[in-house]
Amino acid sequence: MRDNVPAIFLINLDQSTQRLKACTDRLNRQNIPFERLSGVYGKSLTQEELARHYSHTLNLKKYHRALSQGEIGCYLSHRKAWQTIVDRQLDYAIIIEDDFKIVGPLQDVFDSIADLNFDWQLIKLAAYENREKPISYKSKLNSHFELVIHKKAMTGCCAQAISLEGAKQLLKATDKFARPVDTDIQHIWETNVPVYSMMPYYIEQAGEFESDIAKASSGAPVKKHFWKRKWHQFQEKRLNHTATCKAIEALKVKLNN
């Protein structure tokens, strides 16, 4: 095995064999070993299983709509990956959802992460639907990448690196959850897990398959949720700004030590 190659966990539902083949082919082209983690299929969960970590009460308070069973299953799949990092006491692992494409040599990503000489908890390696967001701070790492903190953490969980401490903290902070997993990760003032991005991204969301792990439809019209969503965004804007500023100052100290 090449140096600096971390554990790579691919979240994949048992029935999503076509996705698994596409992912396997892409990783094999760069001779990258990975481990498949069986995703949690939300629609097969009992009400007791759905409620073990998902809180309907918190959802009414913290989010503008109820989560679908698919979204709950997606969240539980990521918690399963975080728990695996903790159980195996891995320094870090890369968690990938099964709808991605590789647009650069991932060995450069692995080497750049290995060269980081400070503690970190979560690094985004892809963006939701390959979108761009305003950047608040960036620092050049090497000839390949910059380490970036966005004005608001990127959505999506297509690909991200999670450290052991990051996994522990995320599990602790989300024992009871109420929002989609990528939305909760954005709430860095609640999780105490600062979110960095390593850019440019060498992994992109492929968008080749209809989502069968995290369908967001709750059945209610979008207009019904509009003002509740806007109210939450208004409340969270100041909290996000304060937490992001703190994350930037902390990162500057780490980079200068």
CSV table of C-alpha atoms in Angstrom, one decimal:
chain,number,residue,atom,x,y,z
A,1,MET,CA,0.0,0.0,0.0
A,2,ARG,CA,1.2,3.5,-0.8
A,3,ASP,CA,2.2,5.8,2.1
A,4,ASN,CA,-0.3,8.1,3.7
A,5,VAL,CA,-3.4,6.3,2.3
A,6,PRO,CA,-6.0,6.5,5.1
A,7,ALA,CA,-9.0,4.3,5.8
A,8,ILE,CA,-11.7,5.1,3.2
A,9,PHE,CA,-15.3,4.2,4.0
A,10,LEU,CA,-17.8,4.1,1.2
A,11,ILE,CA,-21.4,4.4,2.4
A,12,ASN,CA,-23.5,2.3,0.1
A,13,LEU,CA,-27.0,0.8,0.5
A,14,ASP,CA,-27.2,-3.0,0.1
A,15,GLN,CA,-29.6,-2.6,-2.9
A,16,SER,CA,-27.4,0.0,-4.6
A,17,THR,CA,-25.3,-2.4,-6.6
A,18,GLN,CA,-24.9,-0.2,-9.6
A,19,ARG,CA,-23.6,2.6,-7.5
A,20,LEU,CA,-21.1,0.3,-5.8
A,21,LYS,CA,-19.8,-0.9,-9.2
A,22,ALA,CA,-19.3,2.7,-10.4
A,23,CYS,CA,-17.5,3.7,-7.2
A,24,THR,CA,-15.3,0.6,-7.2
A,25,ASP,CA,-14.3,1.3,-10.8
A,26,ARG,CA,-13.4,4.9,-10.1
A,27,LEU,CA,-11.3,4.1,-7.0
A,28,ASN,CA,-9.6,1.1,-8.7
A,29,ARG,CA,-8.4,3.4,-11.5
A,30,GLN,CA,-6.2,5.1,-8.9
A,31,ASN,CA,-5.4,1.9,-7.1
A,32,ILE,CA,-7.1,3.2,-3.9
A,33,PRO,CA,-8.3,0.6,-1.4
A,34,PHE,CA,-11.6,1.2,0.4
A,35,GLU,CA,-14.1,-0.4,2.7
A,36,ARG,CA,-17.8,-0.5,2.0
A,37,LEU,CA,-20.0,0.4,4.9
A,38,SER,CA,-23.6,-0.8,4.5
A,39,GLY,CA,-25.8,2.2,4.5
A,40,VAL,CA,-28.8,2.5,6.8
A,41,TYR,CA,-32.0,2.2,4.7
A,42,GLY,CA,-34.4,4.5,6.5
A,43,LYS,CA,-37.6,3.1,5.0
A,44,SER,CA,-36.9,-0.3,6.6
A,45,LEU,CA,-36.5,1.1,10.1
A,46,THR,CA,-39.1,0.6,12.8
A,47,GLN,CA,-40.5,3.7,14.6
A,48,GLU,CA,-38.4,2.7,17.6
A,49,GLU,CA,-35.3,2.6,15.4
A,50,LEU,CA,-36.1,5.9,13.8
A,51,ALA,CA,-36.6,7.6,17.1
A,52,ARG,CA,-33.4,6.2,18.7
A,53,HIS,CA,-31.4,9.3,17.6
A,54,TYR,CA,-33.9,11.4,15.7
A,55,SER,CA,-35.9,13.7,17.9
A,56,HIS,CA,-39.3,14.9,16.6
A,57,THR,CA,-39.5,17.4,19.4
A,58,LEU,CA,-36.2,18.9,18.6
A,59,ASN,CA,-37.1,18.9,14.9
A,60,LEU,CA,-40.2,21.0,15.6
A,61,LYS,CA,-37.9,23.5,17.4
A,62,LYS,CA,-34.8,23.5,15.2
A,63,TYR,CA,-35.8,22.8,11.6
A,64,HIS,CA,-38.4,24.0,9.2
A,65,ARG,CA,-39.8,20.5,8.3
A,66,ALA,CA,-39.8,16.9,9.4
A,67,LEU,CA,-37.0,14.7,8.1
A,68,SER,CA,-37.8,11.9,5.7
A,69,GLN,CA,-37.0,8.3,6.6
A,70,GLY,CA,-34.3,8.5,3.9
A,71,GLU,CA,-32.7,11.5,5.5
A,72,ILE,CA,-32.7,9.8,8.9
A,73,GLY,CA,-31.1,6.7,7.4
A,74,CYS,CA,-28.5,8.9,5.7
A,75,TYR,CA,-27.7,10.5,9.1
A,76,LEU,CA,-27.5,7.1,10.8
A,77,SER,CA,-25.2,5.9,8.0
A,78,HIS,CA,-22.7,8.8,8.8
A,79,ARG,CA,-23.0,8.2,12.5
A,80,LYS,CA,-22.1,4.5,11.8
A,81,ALA,CA,-19.0,5.7,9.9
A,82,TRP,CA,-18.0,8.1,12.8
A,83,GLN,CA,-18.5,5.2,15.3
A,84,THR,CA,-16.3,3.0,13.2
A,85,ILE,CA,-13.5,5.6,13.4
A,86,VAL,CA,-13.8,5.7,17.1
A,87,ASP,CA,-14.1,1.9,17.6
A,88,ARG,CA,-11.0,1.3,15.5
A,89,GLN,CA,-9.1,4.3,17.0
A,90,LEU,CA,-8.2,5.6,13.6
A,91,ASP,CA,-6.2,8.8,13.4
A,92,TYR,CA,-8.7,9.8,10.7
A,93,ALA,CA,-10.7,8.4,7.8
A,94,ILE,CA,-12.3,9.6,4.6
A,95,ILE,CA,-16.0,9.1,4.3
A,96,ILE,CA,-17.5,9.0,0.8
A,97,GLU,CA,-21.1,8.7,-0.3
A,98,ASP,CA,-21.7,6.5,-3.3
A,99,ASP,CA,-22.3,9.2,-6.0
A,100,PHE,CA,-19.0,10.8,-6.7
A,101,LYS,CA,-16.4,11.2,-9.4
A,102,ILE,CA,-12.7,11.8,-9.0
A,103,VAL,CA,-11.2,14.8,-10.9
A,104,GLY,CA,-7.6,14.8,-9.5
A,105,PRO,CA,-5.0,12.4,-8.1
A,106,LEU,CA,-6.3,11.5,-4.6
A,107,GLN,CA,-2.7,10.6,-3.5
A,108,ASP,CA,-2.1,14.4,-3.5
A,109,VAL,CA,-5.0,14.8,-1.1
A,110,PHE,CA,-3.7,12.0,1.2
A,111,ASP,CA,-0.2,13.5,1.3
A,112,SER,CA,-1.4,17.0,2.0
A,113,ILE,CA,-3.6,15.8,4.9
A,114,ALA,CA,-0.6,13.8,6.3
A,115,ASP,CA,1.5,17.0,6.1
A,116,LEU,CA,-0.8,19.0,8.3
A,117,ASN,CA,1.1,19.5,11.6
A,118,PHE,CA,-1.8,20.5,13.8
A,119,ASP,CA,-5.0,19.0,15.1
A,120,TRP,CA,-8.0,19.2,12.9
A,121,GLN,CA,-11.4,17.6,13.0
A,122,LEU,CA,-13.3,17.8,9.7
A,123,ILE,CA,-12.1,18.6,6.2
A,124,LYS,CA,-14.6,18.8,3.3
A,125,LEU,CA,-13.2,17.2,0.1
A,126,ALA,CA,-16.2,17.9,-2.1
A,127,ALA,CA,-19.1,20.3,-2.4
A,128,TYR,CA,-22.9,19.6,-2.6
A,129,GLU,CA,-23.8,19.6,-6.3
A,130,ASN,CA,-20.4,21.1,-6.9
A,131,ARG,CA,-21.6,24.5,-5.7
A,132,GLU,CA,-19.4,27.4,-4.7
A,133,LYS,CA,-19.8,29.5,-1.6
A,134,PRO,CA,-18.1,32.7,-0.3
A,135,ILE,CA,-14.8,32.2,1.4
A,136,SER,CA,-13.9,33.9,4.6
A,137,TYR,CA,-10.3,32.7,5.0
A,138,LYS,CA,-7.8,30.7,3.0
A,139,SER,CA,-4.2,29.6,3.5
A,140,LYS,CA,-1.9,28.0,0.9
A,141,LEU,CA,-0.8,24.5,1.9
A,142,ASN,CA,1.3,23.5,-1.0
A,143,SER,CA,1.4,23.7,-4.8
A,144,HIS,CA,-1.9,21.7,-5.0
A,145,PHE,CA,-4.2,23.0,-2.3
A,146,GLU,CA,-5.4,25.8,-0.1
A,147,LEU,CA,-7.0,25.2,3.3
A,148,VAL,CA,-10.3,27.2,3.3
A,149,ILE,CA,-12.9,28.3,5.8
A,150,HIS,CA,-16.1,29.3,4.1
A,151,LYS,CA,-18.4,32.1,5.3
A,152,LYS,CA,-20.8,29.3,6.1
A,153,ALA,CA,-19.6,25.6,6.0
A,154,MET,CA,-20.4,23.8,2.8
A,155,THR,CA,-23.4,21.6,2.6
A,156,GLY,CA,-23.3,18.0,1.4
A,157,CYS,CA,-21.4,15.0,2.7
A,158,CYS,CA,-20.1,13.6,-0.7
A,159,ALA,CA,-16.6,13.3,0.7
A,160,GLN,CA,-15.0,14.5,3.9
A,161,ALA,CA,-12.1,13.6,6.1
A,162,ILE,CA,-13.0,13.1,9.8
A,163,SER,CA,-10.4,12.8,12.6
A,164,LEU,CA,-10.7,10.6,15.7
A,165,GLU,CA,-11.5,13.7,17.8
A,166,GLY,CA,-13.9,15.0,15.2
A,167,ALA,CA,-15.7,11.7,15.1
A,168,LYS,CA,-16.0,11.6,18.9
A,169,GLN,CA,-17.3,15.2,19.1
A,170,LEU,CA,-19.8,14.7,16.3
A,171,LEU,CA,-21.2,11.5,17.9
A,172,LYS,CA,-21.5,13.4,21.2
A,173,ALA,CA,-23.2,16.4,19.7
A,174,THR,CA,-25.6,14.4,17.5
A,175,ASP,CA,-26.8,11.7,19.9
A,176,LYS,CA,-30.2,13.3,19.4
A,177,PHE,CA,-30.5,15.1,16.0
A,178,ALA,CA,-33.2,17.1,14.3
A,179,ARG,CA,-31.8,18.3,11.0
A,180,PRO,CA,-30.1,16.6,8.0
A,181,VAL,CA,-26.6,15.5,8.7
A,182,ASP,CA,-24.9,18.1,6.4
A,183,THR,CA,-27.0,20.8,7.9
A,184,ASP,CA,-26.0,19.8,11.5
A,185,ILE,CA,-22.3,19.8,10.4
A,186,GLN,CA,-22.8,23.4,9.4
A,187,HIS,CA,-23.9,24.3,12.9
A,188,ILE,CA,-20.3,24.5,14.2
A,189,TRP,CA,-21.3,26.5,17.3
A,190,GLU,CA,-23.4,23.4,18.4
A,191,THR,CA,-21.0,20.6,17.4
A,192,ASN,CA,-17.7,22.4,18.3
A,193,VAL,CA,-16.3,20.9,15.1
A,194,PRO,CA,-14.8,23.6,12.9
A,195,VAL,CA,-15.2,22.8,9.2
A,196,TYR,CA,-12.3,23.3,6.7
A,197,SER,CA,-12.2,22.6,3.0
A,198,MET,CA,-9.2,21.5,1.0
A,199,MET,CA,-9.5,23.2,-2.3
A,200,PRO,CA,-9.7,22.8,-5.2
A,201,TYR,CA,-11.8,19.7,-4.6
A,202,TYR,CA,-10.5,16.6,-6.3
A,203,ILE,CA,-13.8,14.8,-5.7
A,204,GLU,CA,-17.1,16.0,-7.1
A,205,GLN,CA,-20.6,14.9,-6.8
A,206,ALA,CA,-21.5,12.9,-9.9
A,207,GLY,CA,-25.2,13.2,-9.8
A,208,GLU,CA,-25.6,10.1,-12.0
A,209,PHE,CA,-28.2,8.4,-9.9
A,210,GLU,CA,-31.5,9.4,-8.4
A,211,SER,CA,-30.9,9.7,-4.6
A,212,ASP,CA,-32.0,6.6,-2.8
A,213,ILE,CA,-30.4,7.2,0.5
A,214,ALA,CA,-31.5,10.8,1.4
A,215,LYS,CA,-34.6,11.8,-0.4
A,216,ALA,CA,-35.6,15.1,1.1
A,217,SER,CA,-39.2,15.1,0.2
A,218,SER,CA,-41.5,15.3,3.3
A,219,GLY,CA,-44.6,15.6,1.3
A,220,ALA,CA,-45.4,19.2,2.4
A,221,PRO,CA,-45.4,22.1,-0.1
A,222,VAL,CA,-42.2,24.2,-0.1
A,223,LYS,CA,-44.2,27.4,0.5
A,224,LYS,CA,-45.5,26.0,3.8
A,225,HIS,CA,-41.9,25.9,5.1
A,226,PHE,CA,-40.6,29.2,3.6
A,227,TRP,CA,-41.0,31.6,6.5
A,228,LYS,CA,-40.0,29.1,9.2
A,229,ARG,CA,-36.8,28.3,7.2
A,230,LYS,CA,-36.1,32.1,6.8
A,231,TRP,CA,-36.6,32.6,10.6
A,232,HIS,CA,-34.1,29.9,11.4
A,233,GLN,CA,-31.6,31.3,9.0
A,234,PHE,CA,-32.0,34.8,10.5
A,235,GLN,CA,-31.5,33.4,14.0
A,236,GLU,CA,-28.4,31.4,13.0
A,237,LYS,CA,-26.7,34.1,10.9
A,238,ARG,CA,-25.1,35.8,13.9
A,239,LEU,CA,-24.2,32.6,15.6
A,240,ASN,CA,-22.5,31.3,12.5
A,241,HIS,CA,-20.6,34.6,12.0
A,242,THR,CA,-19.2,34.5,15.5
A,243,ALA,CA,-18.3,30.8,15.4
A,244,THR,CA,-16.6,31.2,12.0
A,245,CYS,CA,-14.5,34.1,13.2
A,246,LYS,CA,-13.4,32.0,16.1
A,247,ALA,CA,-12.5,29.1,13.8
A,248,ILE,CA,-10.5,31.4,11.6
A,249,GLU,CA,-8.5,32.9,14.5
A,250,ALA,CA,-7.9,29.4,15.9
A,251,LEU,CA,-6.7,28.1,12.5
A,252,LYS,CA,-4.3,31.1,12.1
A,253,VAL,CA,-2.7,30.3,15.5
A,254,LYS,CA,-2.4,26.6,14.5
A,255,LEU,CA,-0.8,27.5,11.1
A,256,ASN,CA,1.7,29.8,12.7
A,257,ASN,CA,2.9,27.4,15.4
